[in-house]
Amino acid sequence: MKILVVGSGGREHALSWKLLQSPTVDQVFCLPGNGGTAALEKCENLSLDPDDFDAIATFAQQQTITLVVVGPELPLAAGITDVLQKQGIAVFGPTQAGAQIEASKSWAKALMESAGIPTAKAGTFQDAASAKAYVQTQGAPIVVKADGLAAGKGVTVALTLENAFSAIDEVFAGRFGSESQVLIEEYLTGQEVSVLALSDGQTIRPLLPAQDHKPIGEGDTGPNTGGMGAYAPVPWMTDTLLQRVEQDILQPTLTALQDRQIDYRGVLYAGLIITPEGAPKVIEFNCRFGDPETQAVLPLLETPLAELLMACAEQKLTQQPKIRWKEGFSACVVMASGGYPGAYQKHHPITGIEEAETKGAVVFHAGTQLQDQTLTTSGGRVLAVTAVAESFEQALQAAYQGLSPIKFQESYYRRDIGQRKWPELKP
Ligand code: AMP
Ligand code: GLY
């Protein structure tokens, strides 16, 4: 197989790394990739325009690419899958219609409500005045969400009415793109879990549950980021709870997509909150692999990834045997550029990765590039240092040990990944 991976983050490095471990994979191309994918054996970064889907289709045909795996949500929401599928190319990643589950929060909410999927109660509003009037009736805390894609920044958890009002004004002032709708959502409490599931449009199979750490600061303080660390599986997610997620959330969502004539082949990522009563509720759906959840989950996967993704693209997931996993746990700590998620500097040389790897860690690159043979920083999230071990505590410890020799100017990471108190769930 020859596989083309679209994207440039830590998620795409992890996908390329894992795909290359599949015995059937000869070559991976990454568009545009990063310093980590550039260094992978049998992996080549491409300099095509990632927004030119016709050029990608032509490349895929000329190179007889077996499968295109799309990492980020933006090309999916812009219809990359539709363009490639029309040319007869196998794609892992939903069509533009399917990507609405992430690209439009109001569309996703309507789907959940119609299918009876447990989620926060919400209202959708087209103007600030009616949104504010609704907030008045509901009181704070309350959650304000820009309807469209906002790179994880369109959500405000408002603790006061004033916060909610200014968040509504920001949405309609276009702070998150030309936005014409806002969702006002009930504030839920509990622990967040990400359950990523693979679907071929007819069947859906969950991967191991993972937990992300979104806020920049220790103790979950400060602004939200793309994710500062993750681990998998989640020790307190019981089999019963996972079965509920499958039966009450994943399966009915797939059915609701089918009812809308959507042939969903890709990842359905359920961002869940487990309420103090132990009930899973959907906070958001994403139409792609999570970042950094993927960097934590994939090192534990034993079934060849290429076979699973190809089975999704070819609607043959039911024929695949049960997904196999390594015993143990995986933990991943993100190293970021100082200042992220605000302004930060780039082009700082990075050292110590080889030493980290001799300590047994796997270092996935996100914002890195090779500049004249020197590896330098090129983004907010720079590296995701991952380790697998027998126990949860050992995996965390190994990830931090791996990280210790890695240096770049103004690097920042959270020291408390995996330290949240576990919820006391009713059996
Ligand atoms: P999202 O981009 O929808 O994942 O939201 C970003 C973050 O906001 C989530 O990870 C949650 O921590 C928080 N959040 C979103 N919706 C809610 C909600 N209804 N109640 C409480 N927190 C929420
Ligand atoms: N880690 C959160 C996301 O991928 O959306």
mmCIF file of N, CA and C and ligand atoms in Angstrom, residues 212 214 226 269 284 286 288 290-293, ligand 2:
data_model
loop_
_atom_site.group_PDB
_atom_site.id
_atom_site.type_symbol
_atom_site.label_atom_id
_atom_site.label_comp_id
_atom_site.label_asym_id
_atom_site.label_seq_id
_atom_site.Cartn_x
_atom_site.Cartn_y
_atom_site.Cartn_z
ATOM 1 N N ASP A 212 -7.875 13.974 27.464
ATOM 2 C CA ASP A 212 -7.065 15.112 27.027
ATOM 3 C C ASP A 212 -6.936 16.099 28.201
ATOM 4 N N LYS A 214 -7.023 20.085 28.178
ATOM 5 C CA LYS A 214 -7.121 21.225 27.247
ATOM 6 C C LYS A 214 -6.545 22.535 27.758
ATOM 7 N N GLY A 226 -5.173 23.363 22.010
ATOM 8 C CA GLY A 226 -5.557 22.178 21.248
ATOM 9 C C GLY A 226 -5.493 20.917 22.106
ATOM 10 N N TYR A 269 -15.466 11.152 16.630
ATOM 11 C CA TYR A 269 -14.815 11.442 17.914
ATOM 12 C C TYR A 269 -15.878 12.031 18.823
ATOM 13 N N GLU A 284 -19.232 17.545 22.429
ATOM 14 C CA GLU A 284 -19.033 17.878 21.016
ATOM 15 C C GLU A 284 -18.689 16.608 20.268
ATOM 16 N N ASN A 286 -16.337 15.418 16.903
ATOM 17 C CA ASN A 286 -15.372 15.812 15.895
ATOM 18 C C ASN A 286 -15.373 14.758 14.795
ATOM 19 N N ARG A 288 -12.801 13.586 13.053
ATOM 20 C CA ARG A 288 -11.394 13.268 12.781
ATOM 21 C C ARG A 288 -10.750 12.710 14.040
ATOM 22 N N GLY A 290 -8.388 12.802 17.260
ATOM 23 C CA GLY A 290 -8.046 13.881 18.190
ATOM 24 C C GLY A 290 -6.543 14.079 18.273
ATOM 25 N N ASP A 291 -6.150 15.262 18.656
ATOM 26 C CA ASP A 291 -4.737 15.580 18.824
ATOM 27 C C ASP A 291 -4.608 16.278 20.175
ATOM 28 N N PRO A 292 -4.015 15.706 21.202
ATOM 29 C CA PRO A 292 -3.045 14.611 21.208
ATOM 30 C C PRO A 292 -3.591 13.214 21.565
ATOM 31 N N GLU A 293 -4.913 12.990 21.548
ATOM 32 C CA GLU A 293 -5.399 11.655 21.916
ATOM 33 C C GLU A 293 -4.791 10.564 21.024
HETATM 34 N N1 GLY B 2 -7.686 17.158 21.647
HETATM 35 C C1 GLY B 2 -8.853 17.798 21.230
HETATM 36 C C2 GLY B 2 -9.148 17.721 19.805
HETATM 37 O O1 GLY B 2 -8.492 17.043 19.050
HETATM 38 O O2 GLY B 2 -10.124 18.335 19.392
#
